[in-house]
Amino acid sequence: MKLIRFGAAGKEKPGIIIDNTRYDVSSIVSDYDESFFESDGLEKLKNTLASDPHLPEVALDVRLGSPVARPSKIICIGLNYVDHCRETNAPIPTEPILFFKSTTSLCGPNDDLIIPKNSEKTDWEVELAFVVGKKASYVDEADALDYVAGYALLNDYSERAYQIEMGGQWAKGKGCDTFAPLGPFLATQDEIADVNNIPMWLTVNGKKFQNSNTSNLVFKIPFLLHYLSQFMTLLPGDIVSTGTPPGVGLGIKPNPIYIKAGDIIELGMDGLGSSKQVAIAYSK
């Protein structure tokens, strides 16, 4: 299944994509949130759809929101592609590097990117994210995929001066509003033939900067879920973004390139769709 949430920001309804057509399923479920995943909502929705209910269509021009509502946390993995480590002059990690994005950074896949006030180094990062399907604590790696609800495309926007030059943890440069556009949809595991072989790309103003494949991940999804669950309880609906490949603005030599107002950032992954954000300057 491909799950969507549609409508005005803050008023999204749950939907589904079937044969490239969007349908409203708000008569079946209230939202794709922690309660939905915790109560085996995916299986119940699948069974209900199998009975072929009449569902209203959703027009293609209706805004898409994040396909997941109000996660308890957004966890990200840093430096999880070998070539990305090299381009940023960072050692290849021996254990996953963890940081958090604020839940207020989450937004729709095609919402505008708001360049933060006084920012001069806002950067892009195409990433594969997975969504936790049920409560996970001290999970064995062999069982980890049983706890995954599905996969989605995410752009892990980063303000590099905030992240690197202002001391403390990376979260300063990661949690700004609109810094986590997710979607266009959440694809359940059965939609993806091989999560370890998904081509991914990102362009800025039509120029391709990132072009890689999830086969290049240092730490794969089963290990990541297992590892995270040793340090914290993962709740249904939590989002984990697995890291970005080479080609970020920070890594461009000799002069890094950063996003400016008016830039158009487009990204995609095979089987997970594409998204587009237009950068605009912060204003009150």
Tab-separated table of C-alpha atoms in Angstrom:
chain	number	residue	atom	x	y	z
A	1	MET	CA	0.000	0.000	0.000
A	2	LYS	CA	0.960	3.608	-0.556
A	3	LEU	CA	-0.329	5.868	2.193
A	4	ILE	CA	-0.808	9.604	1.763
A	5	ARG	CA	-2.164	12.463	3.834
A	6	PHE	CA	-3.780	15.300	1.921
A	7	GLY	CA	-5.301	18.712	2.471
A	8	ALA	CA	-4.316	22.022	4.035
A	9	ALA	CA	-1.448	22.060	6.491
A	10	GLY	CA	-2.654	20.979	9.910
A	11	LYS	CA	-5.936	19.664	8.509
A	12	GLU	CA	-4.737	16.677	6.505
A	13	LYS	CA	-6.858	13.591	5.987
A	14	PRO	CA	-5.609	10.029	5.390
A	15	GLY	CA	-5.629	8.620	1.891
A	16	ILE	CA	-4.192	5.884	-0.268
A	17	ILE	CA	-2.840	5.547	-3.794
A	18	ILE	CA	-4.219	2.683	-5.892
A	19	ASP	CA	-3.120	2.364	-9.529
A	20	ASN	CA	-1.839	5.961	-9.496
A	21	THR	CA	-5.200	7.297	-8.289
A	22	ARG	CA	-5.557	8.976	-4.901
A	23	TYR	CA	-8.437	8.002	-2.634
A	24	ASP	CA	-9.779	9.389	0.640
A	25	VAL	CA	-9.881	6.749	3.408
A	26	SER	CA	-10.928	9.071	6.238
A	27	SER	CA	-14.166	7.077	6.522
A	28	ILE	CA	-12.051	4.055	7.497
A	29	VAL	CA	-9.225	5.494	9.628
A	30	SER	CA	-8.851	8.799	11.442
A	31	ASP	CA	-5.170	9.411	10.662
A	32	TYR	CA	-1.813	7.741	10.110
A	33	ASP	CA	-0.444	8.399	13.569
A	34	GLU	CA	0.891	6.455	16.544
A	35	SER	CA	-2.545	5.116	17.409
A	36	PHE	CA	-3.089	3.860	13.857
A	37	PHE	CA	0.157	1.904	13.675
A	38	GLU	CA	-0.082	0.701	17.283
A	39	SER	CA	-3.530	-0.828	16.702
A	40	ASP	CA	-2.430	-2.873	13.671
A	41	GLY	CA	-3.988	-0.251	11.426
A	42	LEU	CA	-2.082	-1.300	8.324
A	43	GLU	CA	-3.517	-4.807	8.374
A	44	LYS	CA	-7.023	-3.581	9.182
A	45	LEU	CA	-6.879	-1.046	6.340
A	46	LYS	CA	-5.628	-3.721	3.936
A	47	ASN	CA	-8.484	-6.034	4.890
A	48	THR	CA	-11.068	-3.288	4.522
A	49	LEU	CA	-9.762	-2.317	1.099
A	50	ALA	CA	-9.966	-5.945	0.019
A	51	SER	CA	-13.737	-5.733	0.411
A	52	ASP	CA	-13.707	-3.064	-2.316
A	53	PRO	CA	-15.395	-0.175	-0.473
A	54	HIS	CA	-16.476	2.890	-2.411
A	55	LEU	CA	-13.899	5.585	-1.793
A	56	PRO	CA	-13.977	9.208	-2.989
A	57	GLU	CA	-11.127	10.247	-5.253
A	58	VAL	CA	-8.689	13.000	-4.306
A	59	ALA	CA	-7.740	15.432	-7.066
A	60	LEU	CA	-4.105	15.548	-8.135
A	61	ASP	CA	-3.878	19.268	-7.372
A	62	VAL	CA	-4.703	18.794	-3.677
A	63	ARG	CA	-1.700	19.391	-1.421
A	64	LEU	CA	0.059	16.386	0.104
A	65	GLY	CA	1.205	16.533	3.701
A	66	SER	CA	3.653	14.286	5.486
A	67	PRO	CA	2.317	10.715	5.135
A	68	VAL	CA	2.847	10.250	8.884
A	69	ALA	CA	1.182	12.467	11.486
A	70	ARG	CA	2.783	13.693	14.699
A	71	PRO	CA	5.594	11.168	15.250
A	72	SER	CA	7.001	11.094	18.765
A	73	LYS	CA	10.479	11.558	17.301
A	74	ILE	CA	12.506	11.862	14.100
A	75	ILE	CA	15.841	10.078	14.427
A	76	CYS	CA	18.580	10.489	11.831
A	77	ILE	CA	21.762	8.590	11.062
A	78	GLY	CA	24.824	10.665	10.239
A	79	LEU	CA	27.621	9.768	7.839
A	80	ASN	CA	26.024	6.503	6.709
A	81	TYR	CA	27.410	6.446	3.141
A	82	VAL	CA	31.111	5.759	2.662
A	83	ASP	CA	31.587	8.337	-0.111
A	84	HIS	CA	29.732	10.998	1.886
A	85	CYS	CA	32.217	10.504	4.725
A	86	ARG	CA	35.061	11.055	2.303
A	87	GLU	CA	33.605	14.182	0.718
A	88	THR	CA	33.173	15.792	4.156
A	89	ASN	CA	36.594	14.596	5.393
A	90	ALA	CA	34.980	12.541	8.137
A	91	PRO	CA	36.084	9.063	9.256
A	92	ILE	CA	33.788	6.160	8.387
A	93	PRO	CA	31.851	5.448	11.597
A	94	THR	CA	32.374	2.168	13.420
A	95	GLU	CA	28.958	2.616	15.045
A	96	PRO	CA	25.958	4.657	13.842
A	97	ILE	CA	26.004	8.390	14.561
A	98	LEU	CA	22.611	9.489	15.893
A	99	PHE	CA	20.921	12.872	15.992
A	100	PHE	CA	17.357	14.158	16.153
A	101	LYS	CA	15.338	16.493	13.980
A	102	SER	CA	12.562	18.391	15.724
A	103	THR	CA	9.085	17.116	14.952
A	104	THR	CA	8.201	20.691	13.923
A	105	SER	CA	10.601	20.340	10.979
A	106	LEU	CA	8.256	17.764	9.402
A	107	CYS	CA	6.227	18.992	6.428
A	108	GLY	CA	4.695	17.938	3.134
A	109	PRO	CA	6.856	16.702	0.271
A	110	ASN	CA	6.209	19.712	-1.958
A	111	ASP	CA	5.925	22.433	0.658
A	112	ASP	CA	8.228	25.432	0.373
A	113	LEU	CA	11.604	25.235	2.062
A	114	ILE	CA	11.906	28.196	4.418
A	115	ILE	CA	15.524	29.337	4.627
A	116	PRO	CA	16.007	30.181	8.312
A	117	LYS	CA	16.496	33.755	9.485
A	118	ASN	CA	20.160	34.808	9.010
A	119	SER	CA	21.031	31.495	7.333
A	120	GLU	CA	23.788	31.467	4.729
A	121	LYS	CA	24.560	27.738	4.603
A	122	THR	CA	21.318	25.812	4.122
A	123	ASP	CA	22.110	22.480	2.442
A	124	TRP	CA	20.246	19.494	0.949
A	125	GLU	CA	20.365	15.743	1.708
A	126	VAL	CA	18.271	13.111	-0.097
A	127	GLU	CA	17.588	10.178	2.230
A	128	LEU	CA	15.674	6.938	2.640
A	129	ALA	CA	13.484	6.996	5.754
A	130	PHE	CA	11.662	4.152	7.428
A	131	VAL	CA	8.678	4.366	9.751
A	132	VAL	CA	8.361	2.233	12.868
A	133	GLY	CA	5.248	0.041	12.845
A	134	LYS	CA	5.095	-1.130	16.444
A	135	LYS	CA	6.718	-0.455	19.794
A	136	ALA	CA	10.342	-1.576	19.675
A	137	SER	CA	12.728	-2.076	22.587
A	138	TYR	CA	15.826	-4.301	22.591
A	139	VAL	CA	14.926	-5.825	19.232
A	140	ASP	CA	17.103	-8.563	17.740
A	141	GLU	CA	18.497	-7.673	14.332
A	142	ALA	CA	16.980	-10.847	12.854
A	143	ASP	CA	13.508	-9.640	13.871
A	144	ALA	CA	13.948	-5.970	13.070
A	145	LEU	CA	11.987	-5.801	9.807
A	146	ASP	CA	8.904	-7.027	11.683
A	147	TYR	CA	8.894	-3.581	13.304
A	148	VAL	CA	9.042	-1.561	10.067
A	149	ALA	CA	5.767	-0.152	8.727
A	150	GLY	CA	7.256	1.099	5.482
A	151	TYR	CA	9.583	3.459	3.645
A	152	ALA	CA	9.508	7.046	2.404
A	153	LEU	CA	11.600	9.703	0.723
A	154	LEU	CA	12.976	12.444	3.001
A	155	ASN	CA	15.094	15.554	2.458
A	156	ASP	CA	17.242	16.102	5.549
A	157	TYR	CA	17.834	19.826	5.136
A	158	SER	CA	20.729	21.143	7.205
A	159	GLU	CA	21.989	24.599	8.105
A	160	ARG	CA	25.732	23.948	8.164
A	161	ALA	CA	26.779	27.029	10.133
A	162	TYR	CA	24.260	26.188	12.841
A	163	GLN	CA	25.284	22.528	12.725
A	164	ILE	CA	29.065	22.839	12.647
A	165	GLU	CA	30.171	26.325	13.634
A	166	MET	CA	27.985	27.094	16.645
A	167	GLY	CA	29.101	24.355	19.035
A	168	GLY	CA	27.077	21.616	20.666
A	169	GLN	CA	25.128	18.956	18.841
A	170	TRP	CA	24.054	18.708	15.208
A	171	ALA	CA	20.412	19.266	16.125
A	172	LYS	CA	20.887	23.045	15.908
A	173	GLY	CA	21.263	22.832	12.154
A	174	LYS	CA	18.726	20.076	11.559
A	175	GLY	CA	15.492	21.037	13.261
A	176	CYS	CA	14.385	24.263	11.564
A	177	ASP	CA	10.838	24.525	10.238
A	178	THR	CA	10.337	22.738	6.866
A	179	PHE	CA	13.681	20.913	7.201
A	180	ALA	CA	12.075	17.440	6.930
A	181	PRO	CA	9.763	17.170	3.902
A	182	LEU	CA	8.553	13.558	3.872
A	183	GLY	CA	6.873	11.668	1.069
A	184	PRO	CA	4.985	11.899	-1.292
A	185	PHE	CA	3.778	8.635	0.271
A	186	LEU	CA	4.663	5.926	2.744
A	187	ALA	CA	5.198	2.636	0.903
A	188	THR	CA	4.624	-0.546	2.881
A	189	GLN	CA	7.404	-3.124	2.720
A	190	ASP	CA	5.682	-5.236	0.071
A	191	GLU	CA	5.857	-2.286	-2.359
A	192	ILE	CA	9.673	-2.315	-2.409
A	193	ALA	CA	11.409	-5.241	-4.099
A	194	ASP	CA	14.813	-4.662	-2.482
A	195	VAL	CA	15.299	-1.851	0.011
A	196	ASN	CA	19.066	-2.371	-0.269
A	197	ASN	CA	19.039	-1.510	-3.971
A	198	ILE	CA	17.071	1.710	-4.470
A	199	PRO	CA	18.490	4.361	-6.825
A	200	MET	CA	18.228	7.895	-5.409
A	201	TRP	CA	18.908	11.361	-6.799
A	202	LEU	CA	18.657	15.079	-6.080
A	203	THR	CA	18.865	18.147	-8.305
A	204	VAL	CA	19.081	21.874	-7.614
A	205	ASN	CA	17.721	24.091	-10.387
A	206	GLY	CA	17.858	21.100	-12.710
A	207	LYS	CA	21.508	20.228	-12.044
A	208	LYS	CA	22.075	16.779	-10.537
A	209	PHE	CA	24.168	16.843	-7.384
A	210	GLN	CA	23.309	13.521	-5.738
A	211	ASN	CA	23.058	10.233	-7.611
A	212	SER	CA	23.516	7.064	-5.587
A	213	ASN	CA	21.906	3.875	-4.330
A	214	THR	CA	20.923	2.475	-0.935
A	215	SER	CA	23.323	-0.394	-1.635
A	216	ASN	CA	26.014	2.025	-0.433
A	217	LEU	CA	24.644	2.333	3.099
A	218	VAL	CA	27.232	1.594	5.782
A	219	PHE	CA	24.598	0.368	8.267
A	220	LYS	CA	21.489	-1.320	6.854
A	221	ILE	CA	17.935	-0.924	8.151
A	222	PRO	CA	17.674	-4.112	10.265
A	223	PHE	CA	20.846	-3.219	12.119
A	224	LEU	CA	19.773	0.404	12.558
A	225	LEU	CA	16.426	-0.506	14.121
A	226	HIS	CA	18.106	-3.084	16.352
A	227	TYR	CA	20.799	-0.579	17.352
A	228	LEU	CA	18.413	2.290	18.082
A	229	SER	CA	16.212	0.037	20.192
A	230	GLN	CA	19.130	-0.603	22.551
A	231	PHE	CA	19.153	3.064	23.575
A	232	MET	CA	15.505	4.139	23.426
A	233	THR	CA	12.032	2.777	22.897
A	234	LEU	CA	10.849	3.350	19.353
A	235	LEU	CA	7.144	4.111	19.161
A	236	PRO	CA	4.731	3.381	16.302
A	237	GLY	CA	4.956	6.160	13.737
A	238	ASP	CA	8.491	7.211	14.651
A	239	ILE	CA	10.568	8.210	11.635
A	240	VAL	CA	14.168	7.106	11.109
A	241	SER	CA	16.142	8.714	8.287
A	242	THR	CA	19.086	6.585	7.241
A	243	GLY	CA	21.648	9.099	5.957
A	244	THR	CA	22.608	10.815	2.728
A	245	PRO	CA	24.990	9.868	-0.097
A	246	PRO	CA	27.681	12.108	-1.651
A	247	GLY	CA	26.829	15.339	-3.406
A	248	VAL	CA	25.729	17.684	-0.628
A	249	GLY	CA	26.533	21.372	-0.997
A	250	LEU	CA	29.007	21.275	1.895
A	251	GLY	CA	31.138	18.699	0.074
A	252	ILE	CA	31.540	20.603	-3.199
A	253	LYS	CA	35.179	21.579	-3.725
A	254	PRO	CA	36.816	23.999	-3.742
A	255	ASN	CA	33.789	26.151	-2.930
A	256	PRO	CA	30.693	24.712	-1.231
A	257	ILE	CA	27.304	25.619	-2.687
A	258	TYR	CA	24.322	26.481	-0.512
A	259	ILE	CA	20.645	27.085	-1.151
A	260	LYS	CA	19.384	30.581	-1.873
A	261	ALA	CA	15.872	31.960	-2.195
A	262	GLY	CA	14.291	30.949	-5.498
A	263	ASP	CA	16.214	27.690	-5.837
A	264	ILE	CA	14.208	24.596	-6.775
A	265	ILE	CA	15.233	21.346	-5.132
A	266	GLU	CA	13.894	18.088	-6.585
A	267	LEU	CA	14.631	14.587	-5.339
A	268	GLY	CA	13.429	11.038	-5.753
A	269	MET	CA	13.911	7.343	-5.173
A	270	ASP	CA	12.741	4.454	-7.320
A	271	GLY	CA	9.488	3.108	-5.890
A	272	LEU	CA	9.145	5.990	-3.430
A	273	GLY	CA	8.248	8.818	-5.787
A	274	SER	CA	9.681	12.308	-5.982
A	275	SER	CA	9.244	15.661	-4.286
A	276	LYS	CA	10.000	19.292	-5.014
A	277	GLN	CA	10.668	22.202	-2.702
A	278	VAL	CA	11.029	25.854	-3.671
A	279	ALA	CA	13.313	27.801	-1.349
A	280	ILE	CA	11.971	31.022	0.100
A	281	ALA	CA	13.544	33.444	2.556
A	282	TYR	CA	12.219	33.565	6.109
A	283	SER	CA	9.769	36.357	6.798
A	284	LYS	CA	7.362	37.091	9.631
